[in-house]
Amino acid sequence: MEAIRKQASKLREQVARQQQAVMKQFGGGYGADGVFADEAEAQQHSKLEKLYISTRAAKHFQRDIVRGVEGYIVTGSKQVEIGNKLCEDGKKYGAENTCTSGSTLSKAALSFSRARSMMEKERGNLLKALGTQVAEPLRAMVMGAPLEDARHLAQRYDRMRQEAEAQAIEVSKRQMKLREASGNGDMISRLEAAETKLQELKSNMGVLGKEAVAAMTAVEAQQQRLTLQRLIALVESERNYHQKVLQILDQLEREMVSERQRIEGAPPPAVESSMPPPPAYEEVNGIFMRHTVAELVETVEFFLAEAIQSYRAESDNELNLAAGDYIVVREVSNNGWAEGECRGKAGWFPYDYIEKRERVLASKVAQVF
């Protein structure tokens, strides 16, 4: 529609220029130039054309802002929904899961969930502000009565100007016919009526032009002021949102870094053990030497066991174990230690780290030796 309007305006200007050229050639008293002989009216017409173009461009810019903000609100609402789901997952993990080494991760999950919830709340406030403070006022301006009324005045002025142009041509024609007819009374009266109508059109056109210019000027000023205010409101809303989110993230980072430093800086937990060190082989051998052979057979009962957890040897007479290893147990002391052989090596290990097995696959037994 806009392209058609531009084409029609271009054609109308071409016709008007051709009519003006014809009237100048015949030397009419009025003609098309007679309508715009007034410099003030010409300036008024030029100003009105510029105002019409300016307000139309501002309207399109406002409409683009509204569309952009509405799209941002739709996308932001989906992000808020996803963020809230993430908050629920973090809260659920923090409340239902604990680790054997402590509740550090659970606390971190709860802290993250709480911070994320605050961030999504701020995002929701931002989207609400963009809708009420930016999109709605601009939409009302685009669809409002002041702009449409001013545009209608400008269009009425344009139609009246075209009518005045046509009437000026009609007056010129009648003047030419009157000169050729040598003072015909009927033609004189028609010429006078045409001239009177032309003067009325010019007078009305002047009044309507001033009204249209005033209305379009007011609308242009309102468009400029409102658009600038809404852009400032948009920037301030986003700036406040990012500042608050930054504060939330800074607080969350401080909490997590503090917890990490506490964990990394803490001394390794002391293993409380009432177990005495394993007996030396010399002591055991001495004990065995003081027993008879019959007593030795009765006290030493070999059996096969499986390591249920790993054990790292802390001395040369201890045996390294890995969970799942099979051990031939040859001695169990009364202080919690056991002695046996695994993978060709012998030594002491805590008795609680193994479980006796009655049946074992042959392939597993082969691994013992």
Short mmCIF file of C-alpha atoms in Angstrom, two decimals:
data_model
loop_
_atom_site.label_atom_id
_atom_site.label_comp_id
_atom_site.label_asym_id
_atom_site.label_seq_id
_atom_site.Cartn_x
_atom_site.Cartn_y
_atom_site.Cartn_z
CA MET A 1 0.00 0.00 0.00
CA GLU A 2 2.85 2.37 0.84
CA ALA A 3 4.50 1.66 -2.51
CA ILE A 4 1.24 2.39 -4.36
CA ARG A 5 0.86 5.65 -2.45
CA LYS A 6 4.39 6.71 -3.38
CA GLN A 7 3.80 5.87 -7.04
CA ALA A 8 0.52 7.81 -7.09
CA SER A 9 2.23 10.83 -5.48
CA LYS A 10 5.00 10.69 -8.07
CA LEU A 11 2.52 10.54 -10.94
CA ARG A 12 0.51 13.41 -9.45
CA GLU A 13 3.61 15.58 -9.26
CA GLN A 14 4.45 14.80 -12.89
CA VAL A 15 0.93 15.76 -14.01
CA ALA A 16 1.05 18.96 -11.99
CA ARG A 17 4.37 19.96 -13.58
CA GLN A 18 2.99 19.29 -17.05
CA GLN A 19 -0.14 21.35 -16.29
CA GLN A 20 2.01 24.20 -15.01
CA ALA A 21 4.09 24.13 -18.19
CA VAL A 22 0.93 24.27 -20.36
CA MET A 23 -0.54 27.16 -18.39
CA LYS A 24 2.71 29.14 -18.64
CA GLN A 25 2.76 28.60 -22.39
CA PHE A 26 -0.74 30.01 -22.83
CA GLY A 27 -0.06 32.85 -20.38
CA GLY A 28 -3.08 32.34 -18.15
CA GLY A 29 -3.69 34.80 -15.32
CA TYR A 30 -3.91 32.03 -12.68
CA GLY A 31 -2.71 28.62 -13.61
CA ALA A 32 -1.17 26.10 -11.25
CA ASP A 33 1.61 28.47 -10.21
CA GLY A 34 -0.99 30.92 -9.05
CA VAL A 35 -2.07 28.53 -6.29
CA PHE A 36 1.44 28.43 -4.82
CA ALA A 37 2.49 31.98 -5.55
CA ASP A 38 2.42 32.62 -1.78
CA GLU A 39 5.89 31.80 -0.38
CA ALA A 40 4.48 31.11 3.10
CA GLU A 41 2.06 28.55 1.71
CA ALA A 42 4.86 26.85 -0.22
CA GLN A 43 6.98 26.63 2.91
CA GLN A 44 4.01 25.29 4.83
CA HIS A 45 3.47 22.61 2.22
CA SER A 46 7.15 21.62 2.27
CA LYS A 47 7.19 21.46 6.07
CA LEU A 48 4.07 19.32 6.12
CA GLU A 49 5.63 16.85 3.69
CA LYS A 50 8.74 16.55 5.90
CA LEU A 51 6.59 16.11 9.01
CA TYR A 52 4.58 13.38 7.33
CA ILE A 53 7.76 11.49 6.40
CA SER A 54 9.28 12.00 9.85
CA THR A 55 6.23 10.81 11.78
CA ARG A 56 5.85 7.80 9.49
CA ALA A 57 9.48 6.78 10.09
CA ALA A 58 9.06 7.28 13.85
CA LYS A 59 5.92 5.15 13.81
CA HIS A 60 7.77 2.32 12.06
CA PHE A 61 10.66 2.60 14.53
CA GLN A 62 8.26 2.42 17.48
CA ARG A 63 6.58 -0.61 15.94
CA ASP A 64 9.98 -2.32 15.51
CA ILE A 65 10.80 -1.68 19.18
CA VAL A 66 7.46 -3.14 20.26
CA ARG A 67 7.98 -6.26 18.14
CA GLY A 68 11.52 -6.69 19.44
CA VAL A 69 10.47 -6.30 23.07
CA GLU A 70 7.55 -8.70 22.66
CA GLY A 71 9.85 -11.31 21.10
CA TYR A 72 12.33 -10.83 23.94
CA ILE A 73 9.54 -11.30 26.48
CA VAL A 74 8.42 -14.57 24.86
CA THR A 75 11.99 -15.92 24.77
CA GLY A 76 12.69 -14.69 28.30
CA SER A 77 9.57 -16.37 29.64
CA LYS A 78 10.79 -19.71 28.27
CA GLN A 79 14.20 -19.13 29.86
CA VAL A 80 12.53 -18.39 33.20
CA GLU A 81 10.63 -21.66 32.93
CA ILE A 82 13.84 -23.60 32.21
CA GLY A 83 15.69 -21.81 35.00
CA ASN A 84 12.97 -22.61 37.52
CA LYS A 85 13.15 -26.27 36.51
CA LEU A 86 16.89 -26.17 37.16
CA CYS A 87 16.22 -24.64 40.58
CA GLU A 88 13.84 -27.46 41.46
CA ASP A 89 16.38 -30.09 40.39
CA GLY A 90 19.11 -28.48 42.48
CA LYS A 91 16.84 -28.16 45.49
CA LYS A 92 15.74 -31.78 45.16
CA TYR A 93 19.32 -33.05 44.98
CA GLY A 94 20.43 -30.92 47.91
CA ALA A 95 17.56 -32.10 50.09
CA GLU A 96 17.60 -35.80 49.23
CA ASN A 97 21.26 -36.69 48.68
CA THR A 98 24.23 -36.74 51.00
CA CYS A 99 27.74 -38.09 50.53
CA THR A 100 29.69 -40.34 52.85
CA SER A 101 32.48 -37.74 52.87
CA GLY A 102 30.16 -34.92 53.94
CA SER A 103 27.35 -32.65 52.77
CA THR A 104 29.46 -30.15 50.82
CA LEU A 105 27.88 -30.89 47.42
CA SER A 106 24.39 -30.90 48.90
CA LYS A 107 25.00 -27.46 50.42
CA ALA A 108 26.38 -26.20 47.11
CA ALA A 109 23.31 -27.52 45.26
CA LEU A 110 20.98 -25.77 47.69
CA SER A 111 22.96 -22.52 47.46
CA PHE A 112 22.91 -22.67 43.67
CA SER A 113 19.20 -23.42 43.65
CA ARG A 114 18.47 -20.49 45.94
CA ALA A 115 20.60 -18.08 43.89
CA ARG A 116 19.14 -19.28 40.61
CA SER A 117 15.63 -18.80 41.94
CA MET A 118 16.45 -15.20 42.85
CA MET A 119 17.93 -14.63 39.38
CA GLU A 120 14.82 -15.97 37.65
CA LYS A 121 12.66 -13.76 39.84
CA GLU A 122 14.69 -10.74 38.73
CA ARG A 123 14.36 -11.85 35.10
CA GLY A 124 10.59 -12.05 35.54
CA ASN A 125 10.57 -8.52 36.96
CA LEU A 126 12.59 -7.34 33.96
CA LEU A 127 10.18 -8.89 31.48
CA LYS A 128 7.23 -7.35 33.30
CA ALA A 129 8.90 -3.93 33.26
CA LEU A 130 9.67 -4.17 29.55
CA GLY A 131 6.05 -5.01 28.84
CA THR A 132 4.47 -2.27 30.96
CA GLN A 133 7.09 0.48 30.61
CA VAL A 134 8.24 0.01 27.01
CA ALA A 135 5.95 -2.08 24.81
CA GLU A 136 2.55 -0.87 26.01
CA PRO A 137 3.23 2.93 25.82
CA LEU A 138 4.79 2.65 22.37
CA ARG A 139 1.99 0.41 21.10
CA ALA A 140 -0.55 2.94 22.36
CA MET A 141 1.33 5.69 20.54
CA VAL A 142 1.46 3.73 17.29
CA MET A 143 -2.26 2.91 17.44
CA GLY A 144 -3.35 6.13 19.17
CA ALA A 145 -5.74 8.81 17.95
CA PRO A 146 -3.33 11.82 17.91
CA LEU A 147 -1.15 10.32 15.20
CA GLU A 148 -4.06 9.13 13.08
CA ASP A 149 -5.92 12.45 13.43
CA ALA A 150 -2.83 14.41 12.40
CA ARG A 151 -2.28 12.14 9.42
CA HIS A 152 -5.91 12.55 8.38
CA LEU A 153 -5.53 16.33 8.51
CA ALA A 154 -2.43 16.12 6.34
CA GLN A 155 -4.25 13.87 3.86
CA ARG A 156 -7.25 16.25 3.76
CA TYR A 157 -4.88 19.13 3.11
CA ASP A 158 -3.24 17.18 0.28
CA ARG A 159 -6.61 16.40 -1.33
CA MET A 160 -7.70 20.04 -1.00
CA ARG A 161 -4.44 21.17 -2.57
CA GLN A 162 -5.03 18.85 -5.51
CA GLU A 163 -8.55 20.23 -5.84
CA ALA A 164 -7.16 23.77 -5.79
CA GLU A 165 -4.69 22.85 -8.52
CA ALA A 166 -7.51 21.47 -10.65
CA GLN A 167 -9.63 24.54 -9.96
CA ALA A 168 -6.77 26.86 -10.94
CA ILE A 169 -6.49 25.03 -14.26
CA GLU A 170 -10.24 25.34 -14.74
CA VAL A 171 -10.04 29.11 -14.13
CA SER A 172 -7.23 29.44 -16.66
CA LYS A 173 -9.24 27.56 -19.26
CA ARG A 174 -12.26 29.78 -18.74
CA GLN A 175 -10.09 32.88 -19.01
CA MET A 176 -8.77 31.68 -22.36
CA LYS A 177 -12.29 30.92 -23.62
CA LEU A 178 -13.49 34.32 -22.47
CA ARG A 179 -10.78 36.08 -24.44
CA GLU A 180 -11.67 34.09 -27.52
CA ALA A 181 -15.44 34.69 -27.14
CA SER A 182 -15.10 38.49 -26.73
CA GLY A 183 -16.96 39.14 -23.50
CA ASN A 184 -19.81 36.60 -23.38
CA GLY A 185 -21.89 37.37 -20.25
CA ASP A 186 -22.55 33.76 -19.34
CA MET A 187 -18.88 32.89 -19.61
CA ILE A 188 -17.96 35.86 -17.45
CA SER A 189 -20.30 34.73 -14.69
CA ARG A 190 -18.91 31.20 -14.86
CA LEU A 191 -15.39 32.55 -14.68
CA GLU A 192 -16.24 34.64 -11.67
CA ALA A 193 -17.83 31.62 -9.95
CA ALA A 194 -14.75 29.53 -10.71
CA GLU A 195 -12.47 32.28 -9.36
CA THR A 196 -14.57 32.56 -6.21
CA LYS A 197 -14.39 28.83 -5.65
CA LEU A 198 -10.62 28.93 -6.19
CA GLN A 199 -10.24 31.67 -3.60
CA GLU A 200 -12.33 29.68 -1.11
CA LEU A 201 -10.22 26.59 -1.73
CA LYS A 202 -7.02 28.58 -1.25
CA SER A 203 -8.37 30.11 1.95
CA ASN A 204 -9.54 26.77 3.34
CA MET A 205 -6.32 25.17 2.24
CA GLY A 206 -4.32 27.74 4.15
CA VAL A 207 -6.33 27.21 7.33
CA LEU A 208 -6.28 23.42 7.01
CA GLY A 209 -2.55 23.47 6.26
CA LYS A 210 -1.82 25.39 9.46
CA GLU A 211 -3.92 22.96 11.48
CA ALA A 212 -2.21 19.96 9.87
CA VAL A 213 1.27 21.42 10.46
CA ALA A 214 0.46 22.15 14.11
CA ALA A 215 -0.99 18.70 14.66
CA MET A 216 1.88 16.91 12.92
CA THR A 217 4.45 19.01 14.80
CA ALA A 218 2.85 18.11 18.12
CA VAL A 219 2.74 14.43 17.19
CA GLU A 220 6.36 14.45 16.04
CA ALA A 221 7.48 16.04 19.31
CA GLN A 222 5.43 13.50 21.28
CA GLN A 223 6.89 10.61 19.24
CA GLN A 224 10.45 11.81 19.80
CA ARG A 225 9.95 12.40 23.51
CA LEU A 226 8.07 9.16 24.20
CA THR A 227 10.42 6.98 22.15
CA LEU A 228 13.47 8.41 23.90
CA GLN A 229 11.87 7.95 27.32
CA ARG A 230 10.96 4.33 26.58
CA LEU A 231 14.45 3.56 25.28
CA ILE A 232 15.92 5.03 28.45
CA ALA A 233 13.48 2.95 30.52
CA LEU A 234 14.52 -0.17 28.57
CA VAL A 235 18.21 0.49 29.19
CA GLU A 236 17.66 1.25 32.88
CA SER A 237 15.55 -1.89 33.37
CA GLU A 238 18.21 -4.10 31.81
CA ARG A 239 20.99 -2.35 33.73
CA ASN A 240 19.18 -2.83 37.06
CA TYR A 241 18.53 -6.47 36.20
CA HIS A 242 22.17 -7.18 35.40
CA GLN A 243 23.36 -5.35 38.52
CA LYS A 244 21.11 -7.41 40.77
CA VAL A 245 22.06 -10.65 39.02
CA LEU A 246 25.74 -9.73 39.41
CA GLN A 247 25.21 -9.21 43.14
CA ILE A 248 23.53 -12.62 43.43
CA LEU A 249 26.31 -14.34 41.49
CA ASP A 250 29.01 -12.58 43.52
CA GLN A 251 27.41 -13.76 46.76
CA LEU A 252 27.07 -17.31 45.41
CA GLU A 253 30.70 -17.33 44.30
CA ARG A 254 31.87 -16.12 47.71
CA GLU A 255 29.93 -18.88 49.43
CA MET A 256 31.24 -21.63 47.16
CA VAL A 257 34.85 -20.38 47.18
CA SER A 258 34.76 -20.11 50.97
CA GLU A 259 33.49 -23.68 51.25
CA ARG A 260 36.15 -24.93 48.83
CA GLN A 261 38.90 -23.16 50.76
CA ARG A 262 37.61 -24.63 53.98
CA ILE A 263 37.71 -28.14 52.54
CA GLU A 264 41.09 -27.78 50.84
CA GLY A 265 42.68 -26.09 53.84
CA ALA A 266 41.38 -28.53 56.42
CA PRO A 267 43.83 -31.19 57.69
CA PRO A 268 43.12 -34.75 56.55
CA PRO A 269 40.68 -36.44 58.86
CA ALA A 270 42.38 -38.52 61.49
CA VAL A 271 41.47 -42.17 61.31
CA GLU A 272 40.47 -43.20 64.75
CA SER A 273 41.73 -46.73 65.26
CA SER A 274 42.18 -48.60 68.45
CA MET A 275 44.03 -51.32 66.62
CA PRO A 276 47.60 -51.85 67.78
CA PRO A 277 50.26 -52.27 65.14
CA PRO A 278 50.57 -55.75 63.64
CA PRO A 279 52.96 -58.10 65.41
CA ALA A 280 56.40 -58.60 63.97
CA TYR A 281 57.22 -61.86 62.28
CA GLU A 282 60.02 -62.43 64.82
CA GLU A 283 57.49 -62.31 67.64
CA VAL A 284 55.16 -64.69 65.86
CA ASN A 285 57.98 -67.02 64.99
CA GLY A 286 59.13 -66.91 68.61
CA ILE A 287 55.64 -67.76 69.74
CA PHE A 288 55.43 -70.58 67.26
CA MET A 289 58.83 -71.89 68.35
CA ARG A 290 57.64 -72.11 71.94
CA HIS A 291 54.67 -74.23 70.89
CA THR A 292 54.74 -77.87 70.07
CA VAL A 293 53.93 -79.10 66.60
CA ALA A 294 50.52 -80.32 67.75
CA GLU A 295 49.75 -76.95 69.33
CA LEU A 296 50.86 -75.16 66.13
CA VAL A 297 48.53 -77.19 63.92
CA GLU A 298 45.61 -76.51 66.19
CA THR A 299 46.17 -72.77 66.37
CA VAL A 300 46.83 -72.16 62.67
CA GLU A 301 43.77 -72.78 60.46
CA PHE A 302 44.21 -71.73 56.86
CA PHE A 303 41.15 -70.43 55.00
CA LEU A 304 40.39 -68.42 51.82
CA ALA A 305 38.96 -64.88 52.09
CA GLU A 306 38.03 -61.98 49.79
CA ALA A 307 39.02 -58.36 50.40
CA ILE A 308 35.86 -56.24 50.73
CA GLN A 309 37.78 -52.97 50.61
CA SER A 310 41.25 -51.78 49.72
CA TYR A 311 44.07 -51.45 52.23
CA ARG A 312 47.40 -49.67 51.76
CA ALA A 313 50.35 -51.11 53.68
CA GLU A 314 52.09 -48.71 56.06
CA SER A 315 55.12 -50.89 56.89
CA ASP A 316 57.19 -53.62 55.33
CA ASN A 317 55.45 -56.41 57.20
CA GLU A 318 51.97 -55.35 56.02
CA LEU A 319 50.18 -56.51 52.85
CA ASN A 320 48.57 -54.26 50.18
CA LEU A 321 45.01 -55.28 49.33
CA ALA A 322 42.62 -54.24 46.57
CA ALA A 323 38.88 -54.77 46.81
CA GLY A 324 38.10 -58.14 45.24
CA ASP A 325 41.50 -59.73 45.93
CA TYR A 326 41.54 -63.30 47.29
CA ILE A 327 43.85 -64.08 50.22
CA VAL A 328 44.98 -67.28 51.92
CA VAL A 329 44.66 -66.39 55.61
CA ARG A 330 47.22 -68.23 57.73
CA GLU A 331 47.00 -66.46 61.07
CA VAL A 332 44.44 -64.32 62.92
CA SER A 333 45.68 -62.45 65.97
CA ASN A 334 43.55 -61.43 68.91
CA ASN A 335 44.26 -57.70 68.31
CA GLY A 336 42.36 -57.39 64.97
CA TRP A 337 45.11 -58.28 62.53
CA ALA A 338 45.36 -61.20 60.15
CA GLU A 339 48.32 -62.59 58.25
CA GLY A 340 48.13 -64.16 54.82
CA GLU A 341 49.36 -64.38 51.28
CA CYS A 342 48.02 -62.67 48.10
CA ARG A 343 49.55 -62.56 44.63
CA GLY A 344 52.78 -64.14 45.86
CA LYS A 345 53.30 -61.69 48.74
CA ALA A 346 52.68 -62.19 52.45
CA GLY A 347 51.98 -59.75 55.24
CA TRP A 348 49.60 -58.41 57.85
CA PHE A 349 46.30 -56.59 57.18
CA PRO A 350 43.19 -55.64 59.20
CA TYR A 351 40.89 -58.59 59.66
CA ASP A 352 37.79 -56.37 59.16
CA TYR A 353 38.84 -55.74 55.56
CA ILE A 354 38.17 -59.33 54.48
CA GLU A 355 35.33 -61.84 54.45
CA LYS A 356 35.72 -65.62 54.56
CA ARG A 357 34.67 -67.49 51.41
CA GLU A 358 33.65 -71.16 51.36
CA ARG A 359 33.56 -71.53 47.58
CA VAL A 360 35.80 -69.77 45.09
CA LEU A 361 36.36 -70.20 41.35
CA ALA A 362 39.54 -72.02 40.45
CA SER A 363 40.67 -69.02 38.36
CA LYS A 364 40.44 -66.83 41.45
CA VAL A 365 42.44 -69.26 43.56
CA ALA A 366 45.20 -69.22 40.94
CA GLN A 367 45.50 -65.44 41.41
CA VAL A 368 46.44 -65.90 45.09
CA PHE A 369 49.76 -67.53 44.27
#
